Amino acid sequence: MKFNLKALPIAISIAMLPAMAIADEQTNDEKIAQLEQQVQSLQTAQTESLTERFSFNGFISAAYVSSDNSAGYNGATSSADFSEDSKMGFQGTFNISNQTTAVMQLMMRGSNDWEVEAEWAYLAHSFDNGVKVRGGKLRVPLFMYSDYLDVGYAQPFARPPSEVYSQVPFSSYTGGDIAYDYELEDSTLTVQAFGGESDVNEEDEGLDLDLSNVMGLNASWTDLTWTFRAVYGQAEIDGSVGGGAVAVDNETAAFTGLGGSYDNGSWIAVAEWTTVDIDGVLADSESAYLTVGYRINDFTPYATVAYLKTTDEDEREGIPPLAFAFNEERVAYSLGLRWDAIDNVAVKFDVTYATDFGDTHGGLSNNGFNPLSGEFTYDDTMVYTVKFDAVF
Amino acid sequence: MKKILSVLALSVCSIMSAQAAVVVIGAPGAADISASDAKKLFLGKGSKSAVVYELSEGNATRSEFHGTVTGKSDSQLKAFWSKQVFTGKGNPPATVGNAAAMKSAVASNPNAVGYIDEADVDGSVKVILKP
C-alpha cells in the first residue's frame, strides 16, 4: 500500500508529461497563477452549490377572533381569542440532487397548545420523463387550498370557508403520491394519485378515528389565470365519535370535490363544491362556497357565501338523539378585506355571519339542544376576525 | 407660446423615450420565446432545463416586468411563490442585483433567461422577447 501511494505521484507526473511539454511556453509563475485561479473557482462553485441546495422558509399567522355569542363558529366565542387561528410554521428544503428533494415542515398551532407537529416530511424524486414521486408525511390533497392550508399569506381570505373545509377532520396522511404534469401549449394539466393512512385524535371534539386505505385521484388544469380541479378520495374509517358514544366499524367514506378559480391580477374568484358520503351512522354532507374579490393596489376587498348541509337526514328520522347530533345546516356570508400592508405581511379583516341552521345545531360545537324548549340555543352567529399573515 | 408648447412636447417625448420597455434577454445564441413561454418560465413552469434570473425584490424593472408578463404585482408574486415553496413545488428563481449582473448571468448560458430595461441591452446578450 505504501509503495502504491508513493508510486501514484510518479505515475501522475508521467501521465502529465505530454501536457507539460505542450504547455512548455508558459512560465511556472503563470502556471501557478492559472492553477490558483482554477482552485478558487472550484471552491466558489462548491460553496455556492451547498447554500443553493438548502433553503429555509417560514410563515406566521396571528389572529384575533371574537363572536357575538358562544356558538363556537371556528372556535370563536364572545371573549376575544388570540390562539384559535394563530399559527407558526418552519420549512426546510434540501435538494439532495437535481432530481431528489427532502422537505420538512414543522407546524405549531395555538388551537393545539403550540405543540410541534410535522405537517410535511417527505422525500420527492422527479424522473426524467416528468413523473414525480413523493413518500412520507403529506397533505391530503382534497381541497384547492389543502397544500397550503396554514399559509394564510398565500390565501385571499382570512381563512378558507369552514363550511367546506371542516367537513374532513384530517389534513395529512402517511404514504405516497405520484404526479405527472402534462405541459400543454399555454397551460398545464397535473394528474396525481395518492394513497396511505392517517388518524384523527381530537379529544375536545370527541373524535378518535383510524383511517386506512386512504386513496384518491386528483386532476387540475391551469393556464395561470384559470384553474380547474376535480378530486375523488376514499378511506376506511374505524374508531368512535362523540367521545365513544357512537362506534364506527370499518365504514367507507368517500369524498368528491370540484373547484375552480380565476385571477387576472385584478379580479379573483374561487369556488369549490364538495360532498362527503360515509356508510353507516355518520352524516353525509354537501358544501360549497364562492369568493369574489377585487384588488385595488394593496387592498383586496372580498365577499364569500358558503353553505353546508347534511344529505342523509332521512336515515336518522326516527332516532332523535342521532338527528340532533348529526343533522347540520348552515349558510355563511363573509365580507373581508386583505391589505398587503408591508412586504411579506398581509393584514386581513373579516366579518362572517352564519345563519339558516334549520332544525339543527348548524355544525357549531357549543350549540346545545334544550329539551324543554325543543330548540337549539343559537340560531345565528356573527364572527369578527383580524389576522396578520406573514411569510419569510 | 408656440415655443413653450413645442419645448413641452419635446420634453414629454424625451420622458416617454427614456422610459424604455422591459425586454427578456438570453445568451447571444438563444432562440426567441413567446410571451406565454416567458410567463411559464418566470412562474416556475415549462422547460426544466431553463435557468431563470430575476432582479431582486423592490427593483422597479422587476415590478414593470411582472406587470406586463405574468400580470402579478409584487405582493401577488410573493403569495404565488409562498404557495410553491410551502407545497414543495419549487423555489423562486435566483436573483441578481442590477442590469449589469443580469447580463453577465445570462450571457454565457444558452439556457438562461432574464430581463432588463431595453436601454441596458448591449452586444453581450440577445433580446428574445419584447413583451
XYZ file of N, CA, C and O in Angstrom, chain A residues 244-371:
512
model
N -66.804 8.412 22.215
C -67.054 6.993 22.450
C -68.532 6.623 22.378
O -68.896 5.449 22.449
N -69.414 7.625 22.219
C -70.856 7.364 22.207
C -71.284 6.569 20.970
O -72.190 5.738 21.025
N -70.641 6.822 19.845
C -71.008 6.133 18.607
C -69.779 5.411 18.056
O -68.742 6.029 17.824
N -69.920 4.090 17.908
C -68.806 3.312 17.390
C -68.842 3.334 15.855
O -69.914 3.307 15.245
N -67.665 3.422 15.245
C -67.568 3.389 13.792
C -66.728 2.170 13.440
O -65.582 2.048 13.863
N -67.350 1.231 12.719
C -66.687 -0.040 12.482
C -66.400 -0.227 10.996
O -67.282 -0.613 10.235
N -65.174 0.081 10.594
C -64.737 -0.109 9.208
C -65.745 0.361 8.170
O -66.207 -0.416 7.341
N -66.071 1.605 8.261
C -67.016 2.138 7.291
C -66.280 2.913 6.200
O -65.276 3.567 6.468
N -66.794 2.843 4.996
C -66.138 3.507 3.870
C -66.628 4.945 3.745
O -67.828 5.198 3.752
N -65.675 5.868 3.678
C -66.019 7.276 3.474
C -65.499 7.693 2.108
O -64.373 7.357 1.736
N -66.335 8.383 1.349
C -65.926 8.827 0.015
C -66.055 10.338 -0.071
O -66.991 10.931 0.469
N -65.092 10.967 -0.737
C -65.069 12.413 -0.878
C -65.002 12.757 -2.360
O -64.218 12.183 -3.105
N -65.833 13.699 -2.797
C -65.673 14.219 -4.156
C -65.590 15.740 -4.082
O -66.213 16.358 -3.220
N -64.832 16.314 -4.956
C -64.695 17.766 -4.943
C -64.472 18.322 -6.334
O -63.792 17.712 -7.159
N -65.086 19.468 -6.595
C -64.849 20.199 -7.833
C -64.485 21.621 -7.425
O -65.090 22.180 -6.509
N -63.501 22.187 -8.101
C -63.123 23.553 -7.749
C -62.685 24.328 -8.966
O -62.294 23.750 -9.982
N -62.773 25.630 -8.865
C -62.307 26.473 -9.947
C -61.870 27.815 -9.390
O -62.375 28.262 -8.357
N -60.905 28.444 -10.046
C -60.543 29.778 -9.608
C -60.127 30.614 -10.810
O -59.751 30.085 -11.863
N -60.244 31.922 -10.648
C -59.898 32.866 -11.693
C -59.132 34.004 -11.045
O -59.512 34.477 -9.980
N -58.030 34.390 -11.649
C -57.247 35.501 -11.106
C -56.563 36.207 -12.272
O -55.623 35.681 -12.849
N -57.068 37.361 -12.649
C -56.453 38.071 -13.782
C -55.583 39.228 -13.305
O -55.225 40.102 -14.067
N -55.255 39.214 -12.011
C -54.445 40.289 -11.459
C -55.297 41.316 -10.747
O -54.851 41.910 -9.768
N -56.526 41.535 -11.222
C -57.446 42.452 -10.544
C -58.566 41.668 -9.883
O -58.753 41.726 -8.679
N -59.300 40.911 -10.701
C -60.409 40.128 -10.165
C -59.932 38.764 -9.688
O -59.117 38.128 -10.332
N -60.469 38.340 -8.549
C -60.213 36.992 -8.062
C -61.568 36.350 -7.829
O -62.457 36.974 -7.248
N -61.726 35.116 -8.266
C -62.920 34.360 -7.909
C -62.492 32.937 -7.602
O -61.622 32.383 -8.284
N -63.017 32.377 -6.537
C -62.712 30.991 -6.176
C -64.019 30.312 -5.788
O -64.829 30.893 -5.059
N -64.220 29.110 -6.277
C -65.410 28.359 -5.879
C -65.044 26.893 -5.699
O -64.187 26.368 -6.418
N -65.653 26.262 -4.702
C -65.447 24.834 -4.500
C -66.757 24.195 -4.099
O -67.556 24.799 -3.378
N -66.972 22.984 -4.570
C -68.154 22.221 -4.208
C -67.672 20.827 -3.793
O -66.857 20.228 -4.496
N -68.088 20.360 -2.633
C -67.611 19.063 -2.158
C -68.745 18.227 -1.562
O -69.732 18.777 -1.067
N -68.589 16.922 -1.606
C -69.526 16.032 -0.910
C -68.744 15.005 -0.106
O -67.635 14.613 -0.483
N -69.334 14.587 1.005
C -68.774 13.508 1.806
C -69.871 12.461 1.976
O -70.997 12.810 2.349
N -69.574 11.209 1.651
C -70.539 10.120 1.828
C -69.911 9.038 2.684
O -68.886 8.472 2.314
N -70.541 8.758 3.829
C -69.994 7.750 4.731
C -71.056 6.682 4.967
O -72.218 7.003 5.229
N -70.652 5.427 4.868
C -71.558 4.321 5.196
C -71.972 4.442 6.649
O -71.272 5.056 7.448
N -73.081 3.806 7.016
C -73.457 3.719 8.413
C -73.976 5.020 8.970
O -74.507 5.869 8.253
N -73.750 5.213 10.286
C -74.460 6.254 11.018
C -73.899 7.669 10.791
O -74.622 8.641 10.880
N -72.606 7.777 10.464
C -72.022 9.120 10.304
C -72.683 9.876 9.158
O -73.105 9.288 8.170
N -72.746 11.203 9.311
C -73.521 12.022 8.377
C -72.856 12.176 7.016
O -71.632 12.309 6.915
N -73.671 12.164 5.969
C -73.217 12.547 4.629
C -73.472 14.043 4.499
O -74.444 14.556 5.039
N -72.621 14.727 3.758
C -72.832 16.164 3.653
C -72.450 16.701 2.288
O -71.744 16.046 1.509
N -72.943 17.894 2.021
C -72.629 18.596 0.782
C -72.323 20.031 1.167
O -72.991 20.588 2.042
N -71.325 20.637 0.554
C -70.990 22.006 0.910
C -70.335 22.717 -0.265
O -69.806 22.068 -1.169
N -70.397 24.021 -0.247
C -69.794 24.798 -1.335
C -69.580 26.241 -0.891
O -70.173 26.682 0.096
N -68.711 26.936 -1.607
C -68.567 28.372 -1.376
C -68.172 29.068 -2.665
O -67.673 28.447 -3.602
N -68.406 30.362 -2.673
C -67.934 31.216 -3.766
C -67.359 32.483 -3.137
O -68.015 33.134 -2.327
N -66.122 32.775 -3.472
C -65.483 34.010 -3.006
C -65.166 34.874 -4.220
O -64.643 34.364 -5.211
N -65.488 36.154 -4.135
C -65.126 37.079 -5.201
C -64.397 38.255 -4.570
O -64.830 38.784 -3.540
N -63.280 38.631 -5.162
C -62.511 39.753 -4.625
C -62.014 40.638 -5.752
O -61.974 40.223 -6.916
N -61.651 41.846 -5.418
C -61.125 42.770 -6.423
C -59.956 43.541 -5.840
O -60.077 44.167 -4.785
N -58.805 43.493 -6.517
C -57.611 44.165 -5.989
C -57.574 45.632 -6.405
O -57.694 45.958 -7.579
N -57.403 46.489 -5.393
C -57.187 47.909 -5.653
C -55.860 48.228 -4.975
O -55.807 48.383 -3.756
N -54.799 48.237 -5.767
C -53.444 48.388 -5.220
C -53.198 47.398 -4.088
O -53.248 46.199 -4.314
N -52.984 47.901 -2.868
C -52.653 46.997 -1.774
C -53.881 46.445 -1.061
O -53.756 45.716 -0.076
N -55.066 46.813 -1.542
C -56.281 46.379 -0.844
C -57.095 45.403 -1.698
O -57.271 45.625 -2.893
N -57.542 44.338 -1.079
C -58.388 43.379 -1.790
C -59.643 43.110 -0.969
O -59.646 42.249 -0.090
N -60.723 43.860 -1.210
C -61.974 43.523 -0.545
C -62.552 42.243 -1.160
O -62.371 42.011 -2.364
N -63.168 41.426 -0.340
C -63.755 40.193 -0.868
C -65.081 39.885 -0.182
O -65.363 40.397 0.908
N -65.886 39.082 -0.843
C -67.145 38.619 -0.265
C -67.248 37.125 -0.502
O -66.832 36.628 -1.550
N -67.738 36.418 0.495
C -67.881 34.965 0.370
C -69.282 34.559 0.778
O -69.827 35.089 1.754
N -69.867 33.633 0.031
C -71.082 32.991 0.502
C -70.809 31.488 0.500
O -70.175 30.964 -0.426
N -71.189 30.818 1.587
C -70.870 29.405 1.728
C -72.050 28.682 2.365
O -72.794 29.282 3.139
N -72.241 27.419 2.004
C -73.290 26.659 2.677
C -72.820 25.242 2.967
O -71.835 24.762 2.399
N -73.560 24.628 3.866
C -73.240 23.271 4.273
C -74.552 22.614 4.661
O -75.409 23.247 5.292
N -74.780 21.377 4.236
C -75.961 20.665 4.731
C -75.728 19.167 4.681
O -75.008 18.665 3.815
N -76.327 18.477 5.637
C -76.248 17.027 5.617
C -77.282 16.518 4.619
O -78.325 17.142 4.408
N -76.971 15.376 3.988
C -77.829 14.907 2.894
C -78.503 13.572 3.215
O -79.106 12.964 2.344
N -78.377 13.116 4.465
C -78.974 11.817 4.799
C -79.837 11.885 6.065
O -79.859 10.941 6.863
N -80.541 13.024 6.231
C -81.374 13.185 7.424
C -82.413 12.074 7.556
O -82.745 11.658 8.672
N -82.924 11.590 6.415
C -83.990 10.571 6.466
C -83.545 9.297 7.197
O -84.356 8.602 7.796
N -82.194 9.027 7.165
C -81.695 7.826 7.858
C -81.827 7.936 9.369
O -81.778 6.942 10.080
N -81.953 9.192 9.867
C -81.978 9.393 11.319
C -83.342 9.886 11.800
O -83.486 10.238 12.970
N -84.309 9.901 10.900
C -85.607 10.493 11.208
C -86.232 9.942 12.487
O -86.751 10.681 13.306
N -86.187 8.611 12.665
C -86.854 8.012 13.814
C -86.008 7.979 15.075
O -86.438 7.460 16.104
N -84.783 8.537 15.004
C -83.863 8.435 16.164
C -83.436 9.848 16.572
O -82.379 10.327 16.167
N -84.263 10.538 17.371
C -83.992 11.948 17.711
C -82.572 12.248 18.209
O -81.967 13.222 17.725
N -81.975 11.443 19.109
C -80.635 11.832 19.584
C -79.625 11.891 18.437
O -78.774 12.783 18.401
N -79.713 10.924 17.516
C -78.779 10.930 16.392
C -79.055 12.112 15.466
O -78.132 12.746 14.953
N -80.353 12.403 15.275
C -80.702 13.543 14.419
C -80.173 14.841 15.012
O -79.599 15.676 14.306
N -80.319 15.006 16.338
C -79.810 16.227 16.985
C -78.293 16.316 16.866
O -77.723 17.383 16.707
N -77.639 15.152 16.946
C -76.173 15.169 16.921
C -75.623 15.386 15.512
O -74.658 16.131 15.332
N -76.221 14.745 14.519
C -75.579 14.705 13.202
C -76.184 15.629 12.143
O -75.497 15.978 11.186
N -77.473 15.963 12.272
C -78.041 16.831 11.229
C -77.393 18.217 11.285
O -77.189 18.769 12.364
N -77.087 18.756 10.099
C -76.406 20.050 10.038
C -76.906 20.866 8.862
O -77.120 20.333 7.777
N -77.041 22.148 9.082
C -77.409 23.059 8.005
C -76.840 24.419 8.349
O -76.899 24.831 9.509
N -76.299 25.124 7.380
C -75.746 26.453 7.686
C -75.454 27.207 6.399
O -75.013 26.613 5.416
N -75.704 28.493 6.432
C -75.262 29.373 5.352
C -74.431 30.469 6.008
O -74.808 30.972 7.071
N -73.299 30.796 5.407
C -72.457 31.839 5.995
C -72.122 32.896 4.947
O -71.864 32.568 3.783
N -72.181 34.147 5.364
C -71.843 35.276 4.494
C -70.639 35.992 5.117
O -70.676 36.328 6.294
N -69.606 36.219 4.319
C -68.436 36.928 4.848
C -68.139 38.153 3.996
O -68.246 38.106 2.767
N -67.751 39.217 4.678
C -67.200 40.380 3.995
C -65.828 40.587 4.602
O -65.671 40.544 5.828
N -64.832 40.786 3.744
C -63.497 40.916 4.297
C -62.628 41.835 3.466
O -63.006 42.282 2.386
N -61.459 42.108 3.996
C -60.501 42.962 3.313
C -59.106 42.429 3.593
O -58.733 42.201 4.740
N -58.373 42.185 2.504
C -56.961 41.852 2.656
C -56.169 43.108 2.338
O -56.386 43.748 1.309
N -55.255 43.435 3.205
C -54.414 44.612 2.998
C -52.961 44.154 2.995
O -52.479 43.646 4.001
N -52.292 44.303 1.848
C -50.879 43.947 1.767
C -50.079 45.111 2.345
O -49.602 45.980 1.621
N -49.979 45.089 3.658
C -49.501 46.248 4.402
C -48.056 46.585 4.092
O -47.736 47.680 3.646
N -47.164 45.644 4.347
C -45.761 45.848 4.002
C -45.296 44.565 3.342
O -46.020 43.567 3.336
N -44.101 44.606 2.788
C -43.534 43.444 2.136
C -43.672 42.220 3.044
O -43.310 42.270 4.214
N -44.207 41.134 2.524
C -44.328 39.857 3.247
C -45.403 39.802 4.327
O -45.530 38.791 4.993
N -46.109 40.889 4.551
C -47.121 40.865 5.603
C -48.463 41.341 5.051
O -48.558 42.402 4.447
N -49.495 40.508 5.267
C -50.845 40.909 4.891
C -51.687 40.978 6.163
O -51.549 40.145 7.056
N -52.523 42.002 6.238
C -53.450 42.118 7.364
C -54.845 41.877 6.802
O -55.184 42.404 5.740
N -55.627 41.057 7.491
C -56.963 40.739 6.989
C -58.026 41.043 8.032
O -57.830 40.765 9.219
N -59.102 41.626 7.557
C -60.257 41.907 8.410
C -61.421 41.108 7.832
O -61.613 41.089 6.613
N -62.178 40.462 8.688
C -63.268 39.626 8.185
C -64.431 39.630 9.163
O -64.254 39.545 10.376
N -65.631 39.798 8.597
C -66.853 39.652 9.392
C -67.669 38.555 8.732
O -67.937 38.612 7.529
N -68.004 37.524 9.498
C -68.770 36.413 8.943
C -70.069 36.247 9.728
O -70.060 36.218 10.972
N -71.163 36.181 8.996
C -72.458 35.982 9.620
C -72.975 34.613 9.194
O -73.122 34.341 8.000
N -73.212 33.720 10.161
C -73.688 32.369 9.850
C -75.112 32.217 10.358
O -75.419 32.609 11.492
N -75.991 31.670 9.505
C -77.404 31.585 9.868
C -78.062 30.423 9.113
O -77.361 29.579 8.550
N -79.389 30.391 9.120
C -80.163 29.345 8.435
C -79.792 27.943 8.902
O -79.474 27.073 8.090
N -79.841 27.732 10.208
C -79.464 26.417 10.751
C -80.602 25.394 10.624
O -80.403 24.225 10.931
N -81.813 25.851 10.237
C -82.957 24.926 10.183
C -83.224 24.375 11.576
O -83.088 25.080 12.576
N -83.534 23.097 11.664
C -83.742 22.483 12.985
C -82.487 21.762 13.436
O -82.552 20.658 13.972
N -81.316 22.380 13.187
C -80.061 21.709 13.550
C -79.185 22.654 14.375
O -79.502 23.835 14.522
N -78.060 22.120 14.864
C -77.119 22.955 15.618
C -76.248 23.785 14.682
O -75.398 24.558 15.133
N -76.415 23.591 13.396
C -75.663 24.381 12.419
C -74.195 24.006 12.355
O -73.383 24.753 11.824
N -73.842 22.856 12.907
C -72.441 22.443 12.881
C -71.582 23.196 13.875
O -70.363 23.227 13.761
N -72.208 23.837 14.865
C -71.453 24.626 15.841
C -71.344 23.861 17.155
O -72.345 23.430 17.727
N -70.096 23.707 17.617
C -69.821 22.799 18.722
C -70.549 23.172 20.022
O -70.898 22.297 20.808
N -70.776 24.480 20.254
C -71.388 24.867 21.532
C -72.888 25.123 21.442
O -73.473 25.718 22.332
N -73.498 24.712 20.331
C -74.922 24.979 20.153
C -75.745 23.793 20.668
O -76.091 22.884 19.926
N -76.061 23.814 21.961
C -76.738 22.682 22.594
C -78.237 22.677 22.353
O -78.851 23.711 22.087
N -78.827 21.482 22.469
C -80.274 21.327 22.298
C -80.937 21.410 23.661
O -80.511 20.766 24.622
N -81.965 22.237 23.756
C -82.700 22.377 25.017
C -83.994 21.554 24.937
O -84.917 21.928 24.215
N -84.059 20.415 25.655
C -85.213 19.524 25.536
C -86.506 20.200 26.012
O -87.593 19.857 25.546
